Amino acid sequence: MAPLGRGIAGPGGDTHPPVPPAPLFRILHVSTGNVCRSPITERLHRHALELRLGGPHCGGLVVESAGTWGHEGAPMEAHAATVLSDYGADPADFIGRELLDEHVIRADLVLTATRDHRAQVISMGHSAGLRTFTLKEFNRLVRAIDPATLPEPDPDLPDGGLVERARALVGAAAALRGWLLAPNPESDEVYDPYGAPITFFRSIGDEINQALDPVVTALTGLPARA
């Protein structure tokens, strides 16, 4: 007698078709070494999503990071960990990664620290151009998008409707890119604090946190809690 299992009729003849997995939307943060800027951005982004959504289940939004010259297997810099702790974000168990083709292929949105990082990601191919922005560039574009044009979150869906909303947000930002230019090239850059004192790390952490705020609001449809 065959064991009961997926798709096998149980007592009473009922069948249980496999449940499709909930959709995912992968956000990849990219810097140089993946020990300072991108770890800070990754963990602050995760923390902000958890605060908005009320827990660690982020509605199918997966946040990761890597470095164009990444120190594979390295911990984040101690000052970067301190900055995360300042914001109540978790620096634990971080492992640095070198940016690989597979990371770009599976990412739905790539947010880089600088224009050079953006160019390096796009040069890898994989049709990455329309989904790769600097963090500050994406911030600027997102703030110009009318939230009413994005799909509303739907709590009845396994991902809360956030994956469809995120995809629409990236498409809208890509459409705006040629029309909403930066006031100057430097305004799209997050500078490297590697080797700098903790005061500079904290200023970079504040820059990143401020840049992420409207992005997380647009992704979730929820403003930051007071």
Coordinates of N, CA, C and O in Angstrom, one line a residue, residues 115-205:
R115 N 27.7 55.3 -8.1 CA 27.5 55.1 -9.5 C 28.4 54.1 -10.1 O 28.1 53.4 -11.0
D116 N 29.7 54.0 -9.6 CA 30.6 53.1 -10.1 C 30.1 51.6 -9.8 O 30.3 50.7 -10.7
H117 N 29.6 51.4 -8.6 CA 29.1 50.1 -8.3 C 27.9 49.8 -9.2 O 27.8 48.6 -9.7
R118 N 27.1 50.7 -9.5 CA 25.9 50.5 -10.4 C 26.4 50.1 -11.8 O 25.9 49.2 -12.4
A119 N 27.5 50.8 -12.3 CA 28.0 50.5 -13.6 C 28.6 49.1 -13.6 O 28.4 48.4 -14.6
Q120 N 29.3 48.7 -12.5 CA 29.8 47.4 -12.5 C 28.7 46.3 -12.5 O 28.9 45.3 -13.2
V121 N 27.7 46.5 -11.8 CA 26.6 45.5 -11.8 C 26.0 45.4 -13.2 O 25.8 44.3 -13.7
I122 N 25.7 46.6 -13.8 CA 25.1 46.6 -15.1 C 26.0 45.9 -16.2 O 25.6 45.2 -17.1
S123 N 27.3 46.1 -16.0 CA 28.3 45.5 -16.9 C 28.3 44.0 -16.9 O 28.8 43.3 -17.8
M124 N 27.8 43.4 -15.8 CA 27.8 42.0 -15.7 C 26.7 41.4 -16.6 O 26.6 40.2 -16.7
G125 N 25.8 42.2 -17.1 CA 24.8 41.7 -18.0 C 23.5 41.3 -17.2 O 23.1 42.0 -16.2
H126 N 22.9 40.2 -17.7 CA 21.7 39.7 -17.0 C 20.5 40.7 -17.0 O 19.7 40.6 -16.1
S127 N 20.5 41.6 -18.0 CA 19.4 42.5 -18.1 C 19.2 43.3 -16.8 O 18.1 43.6 -16.4
A128 N 20.3 43.7 -16.2 CA 20.2 44.3 -14.9 C 20.0 45.8 -14.9 O 19.7 46.4 -13.9
G129 N 20.1 46.4 -16.1 CA 20.0 47.9 -16.2 C 18.8 48.5 -15.6 O 18.8 49.5 -14.9
L130 N 17.6 47.9 -15.9 CA 16.3 48.5 -15.5 C 16.0 48.2 -14.0 O 15.0 48.8 -13.5
R131 N 16.8 47.4 -13.3 CA 16.5 47.1 -11.9 C 17.7 47.4 -11.0 O 17.7 47.0 -9.8
T132 N 18.6 48.2 -11.5 CA 19.8 48.6 -10.7 C 19.9 50.1 -10.6 O 19.9 50.8 -11.6
F133 N 20.0 50.6 -9.4 CA 20.0 52.0 -9.1 C 21.0 52.2 -7.9 O 21.3 51.3 -7.2
T134 N 21.6 53.4 -7.8 CA 22.2 53.7 -6.5 C 21.1 53.9 -5.5 O 19.9 54.2 -5.9
L135 N 21.4 53.7 -4.2 CA 20.4 53.8 -3.2 C 19.8 55.2 -3.2 O 18.6 55.4 -3.1
K136 N 20.6 56.3 -3.3 CA 20.1 57.6 -3.3 C 19.3 58.0 -4.5 O 18.4 58.8 -4.5
E137 N 19.7 57.4 -5.6 CA 19.0 57.6 -6.9 C 17.6 57.0 -6.7 O 16.6 57.6 -7.1
F138 N 17.5 55.8 -6.2 CA 16.2 55.1 -6.0 C 15.4 55.9 -5.0 O 14.2 56.1 -5.2
N139 N 16.0 56.4 -4.0 CA 15.3 57.3 -3.0 C 14.6 58.5 -3.7 O 13.5 58.8 -3.5
R140 N 15.4 59.1 -4.6 CA 14.9 60.3 -5.3 C 13.7 60.0 -6.2 O 12.7 60.7 -6.3
L141 N 13.9 58.9 -6.9 CA 12.8 58.4 -7.9 C 11.5 58.0 -7.1 O 10.4 58.3 -7.5
V142 N 11.7 57.2 -6.1 CA 10.6 56.7 -5.3 C 9.8 57.9 -4.7 O 8.5 57.8 -4.7
R143 N 10.4 58.9 -4.2 CA 9.7 60.0 -3.6 C 8.9 60.8 -4.7 O 7.9 61.5 -4.3
A144 N 9.1 60.6 -6.0 CA 8.4 61.3 -7.0 C 7.2 60.4 -7.5 O 6.4 60.9 -8.3
I145 N 7.1 59.2 -7.0 CA 6.0 58.3 -7.5 C 4.8 58.4 -6.6 O 4.9 58.4 -5.4
D146 N 3.7 58.6 -7.2 CA 2.4 58.7 -6.5 C 2.0 57.3 -5.9 O 1.8 56.4 -6.7
P147 N 2.0 57.2 -4.6 CA 1.7 55.8 -4.0 C 0.3 55.3 -4.5 O 0.1 54.1 -4.6
A148 N -0.6 56.1 -4.9 CA -1.9 55.7 -5.4 C -1.8 54.9 -6.7 O -2.7 54.2 -7.1
T149 N -0.6 55.0 -7.4 CA -0.5 54.3 -8.7 C 0.1 52.9 -8.4 O 0.2 52.1 -9.4
L150 N 0.4 52.6 -7.2 CA 1.0 51.3 -6.9 C -0.1 50.3 -6.3 O -1.1 50.8 -5.7
P151 N 0.0 49.0 -6.6 CA -0.9 48.1 -6.0 C -1.0 48.2 -4.5 O 0.0 48.3 -3.8
E152 N -2.2 48.1 -4.0 CA -2.3 48.2 -2.5 C -1.9 46.8 -1.9 O -2.1 45.8 -2.5
P153 N -1.3 46.9 -0.7 CA -1.0 45.6 0.0 C -2.3 44.9 0.3 O -3.4 45.5 0.4
D154 N -2.2 43.5 0.2 CA -3.4 42.7 0.4 C -3.1 41.6 1.5 O -2.4 40.7 1.2
P155 N -3.6 41.8 2.7 CA -3.2 40.9 3.8 C -3.7 39.5 3.6 O -3.3 38.5 4.2
D156 N -4.6 39.3 2.6 CA -5.2 37.9 2.3 C -4.2 37.1 1.5 O -4.4 35.9 1.3
L157 N -3.2 37.7 0.9 CA -2.2 37.0 0.1 C -1.0 36.5 1.0 O -0.7 37.2 2.0
P158 N -0.4 35.4 0.6 CA 0.7 34.9 1.4 C 1.8 35.9 1.6 O 2.5 36.0 2.7
D159 N 2.1 36.8 0.7 CA 3.1 37.8 0.8 C 2.6 39.2 1.1 O 3.3 40.1 1.1
G160 N 1.3 39.2 1.5 CA 0.7 40.5 1.8 C 0.5 41.4 0.6 O 0.2 42.6 0.8
G161 N 0.7 40.9 -0.6 CA 0.7 41.7 -1.8 C 1.9 42.6 -2.0 O 1.9 43.5 -2.9
L162 N 2.9 42.4 -1.2 CA 4.1 43.3 -1.3 C 5.0 43.0 -2.5 O 5.7 43.9 -2.9
V163 N 5.0 41.8 -2.9 CA 5.9 41.5 -4.1 C 5.4 42.2 -5.3 O 6.2 42.8 -6.1
E164 N 4.1 42.1 -5.6 CA 3.5 42.8 -6.7 C 3.8 44.3 -6.6 O 4.1 45.0 -7.6
R165 N 3.6 44.8 -5.4 CA 3.8 46.3 -5.2 C 5.3 46.6 -5.5 O 5.6 47.6 -6.1
A166 N 6.2 45.8 -5.0 CA 7.6 46.1 -5.2 C 8.0 46.0 -6.7 O 8.8 46.9 -7.1
R167 N 7.5 45.1 -7.4 CA 7.7 45.0 -8.8 C 7.2 46.2 -9.5 O 7.9 46.8 -10.4
A168 N 6.0 46.7 -9.2 CA 5.5 47.9 -9.8 C 6.3 49.1 -9.5 O 6.5 50.0 -10.3
L169 N 6.8 49.2 -8.2 CA 7.7 50.3 -7.8 C 8.9 50.4 -8.6 O 9.3 51.5 -9.1
V170 N 9.6 49.3 -8.8 CA 10.8 49.3 -9.6 C 10.5 49.7 -11.1 O 11.3 50.5 -11.7
G171 N 9.4 49.2 -11.6 CA 9.1 49.6 -13.0 C 8.8 51.1 -13.1 O 9.3 51.8 -14.1
A172 N 8.1 51.6 -12.1 CA 7.8 53.1 -12.1 C 9.1 53.9 -12.0 O 9.3 55.0 -12.6
A173 N 10.0 53.5 -11.1 CA 11.3 54.2 -10.9 C 12.1 54.1 -12.2 O 12.7 55.2 -12.5
A174 N 12.2 53.0 -12.8 CA 13.0 52.9 -14.1 C 12.4 53.8 -15.1 O 13.2 54.4 -15.9
A175 N 11.1 54.0 -15.2 CA 10.5 54.8 -16.2 C 10.8 56.3 -15.9 O 10.8 57.1 -16.9
L176 N 11.0 56.7 -14.7 CA 11.3 58.1 -14.3 C 12.7 58.5 -14.4 O 13.1 59.6 -14.4
R177 N 13.6 57.5 -14.5 CA 15.1 57.7 -14.4 C 15.6 58.8 -15.3 O 16.3 59.7 -15.0
G178 N 15.2 58.8 -16.6 CA 15.6 59.8 -17.6 C 15.0 61.1 -17.4 O 15.5 62.1 -18.0
W179 N 14.0 61.2 -16.6 CA 13.3 62.5 -16.4 C 13.6 63.2 -15.1 O 13.4 64.5 -15.1
L180 N 14.1 62.5 -14.2 CA 14.3 63.1 -12.8 C 15.8 62.9 -12.5 O 16.2 61.9 -11.9
L181 N 16.6 63.9 -12.9 CA 18.0 63.7 -12.8 C 18.5 64.3 -11.5 O 17.9 65.1 -10.8
A182 N 19.7 63.8 -11.0 CA 20.3 64.3 -9.8 C 20.8 65.7 -10.0 O 21.2 66.1 -11.1
P183 N 20.7 66.5 -8.9 CA 21.2 67.9 -9.0 C 22.7 68.0 -9.3 O 23.2 68.9 -10.0
N184 N 23.4 67.0 -8.8 CA 24.8 66.8 -9.1 C 25.2 65.4 -8.9 O 24.5 64.7 -8.2
P185 N 26.3 64.9 -9.6 CA 26.6 63.5 -9.5 C 26.9 63.0 -8.0 O 26.5 61.9 -7.7
E186 N 27.4 63.9 -7.2 CA 27.8 63.5 -5.8 C 26.5 63.2 -5.0 O 26.6 62.4 -4.0
S187 N 25.4 63.7 -5.4 CA 24.2 63.5 -4.6 C 23.7 62.1 -4.6 O 22.8 61.7 -3.8
D188 N 24.2 61.3 -5.6 CA 23.8 59.9 -5.7 C 24.8 58.9 -5.0 O 24.7 57.7 -5.2
E189 N 25.8 59.5 -4.3 CA 26.9 58.7 -3.8 C 26.8 58.5 -2.3 O 26.4 59.4 -1.5
V190 N 27.1 57.3 -1.8 CA 27.3 57.1 -0.3 C 28.8 56.7 -0.2 O 29.3 55.7 -0.7
Y191 N 29.6 57.6 0.4 CA 31.0 57.5 0.5 C 31.5 56.4 1.4 O 30.8 56.1 2.4
D192 N 32.6 55.8 1.1 CA 33.2 54.7 1.9 C 33.8 55.1 3.2 O 34.7 55.9 3.2
P193 N 33.3 54.6 4.3 CA 33.9 54.9 5.6 C 35.0 54.0 6.0 O 35.5 54.2 7.2
Y194 N 35.4 53.1 5.2 CA 36.4 52.1 5.6 C 37.7 52.8 6.1 O 38.3 53.7 5.5
G195 N 38.1 52.4 7.3 CA 39.3 53.0 8.0 C 39.1 54.3 8.7 O 40.0 54.8 9.3
A196 N 37.8 54.8 8.6 CA 37.5 56.1 9.2 C 37.1 55.9 10.7 O 36.8 54.8 11.1
P197 N 37.1 57.0 11.4 CA 36.7 56.9 12.8 C 35.2 56.7 12.9 O 34.4 56.8 12.0
I198 N 34.7 56.3 14.1 CA 33.3 55.9 14.3 C 32.4 57.1 14.0 O 31.3 56.9 13.6
T199 N 32.9 58.3 14.2 CA 32.0 59.5 13.9 C 31.6 59.5 12.5 O 30.5 59.9 12.1
F200 N 32.6 59.2 11.6 CA 32.2 59.2 10.1 C 31.3 58.0 9.8 O 30.4 58.1 9.0
F201 N 31.6 56.9 10.4 CA 30.7 55.7 10.2 C 29.2 56.1 10.6 O 28.3 55.7 9.9
R202 N 29.1 56.8 11.7 CA 27.8 57.2 12.2 C 27.1 58.2 11.2 O 25.9 58.1 11.0
S203 N 27.9 59.1 10.6 CA 27.3 60.0 9.6 C 26.8 59.2 8.4 O 25.8 59.6 7.8
I204 N 27.6 58.2 8.0 CA 27.2 57.4 6.8 C 26.0 56.6 7.2 O 25.1 56.4 6.4
G205 N 26.0 56.0 8.4 CA 24.8 55.3 8.8 C 23.5 56.2 8.8 O 22.4 55.7 8.4

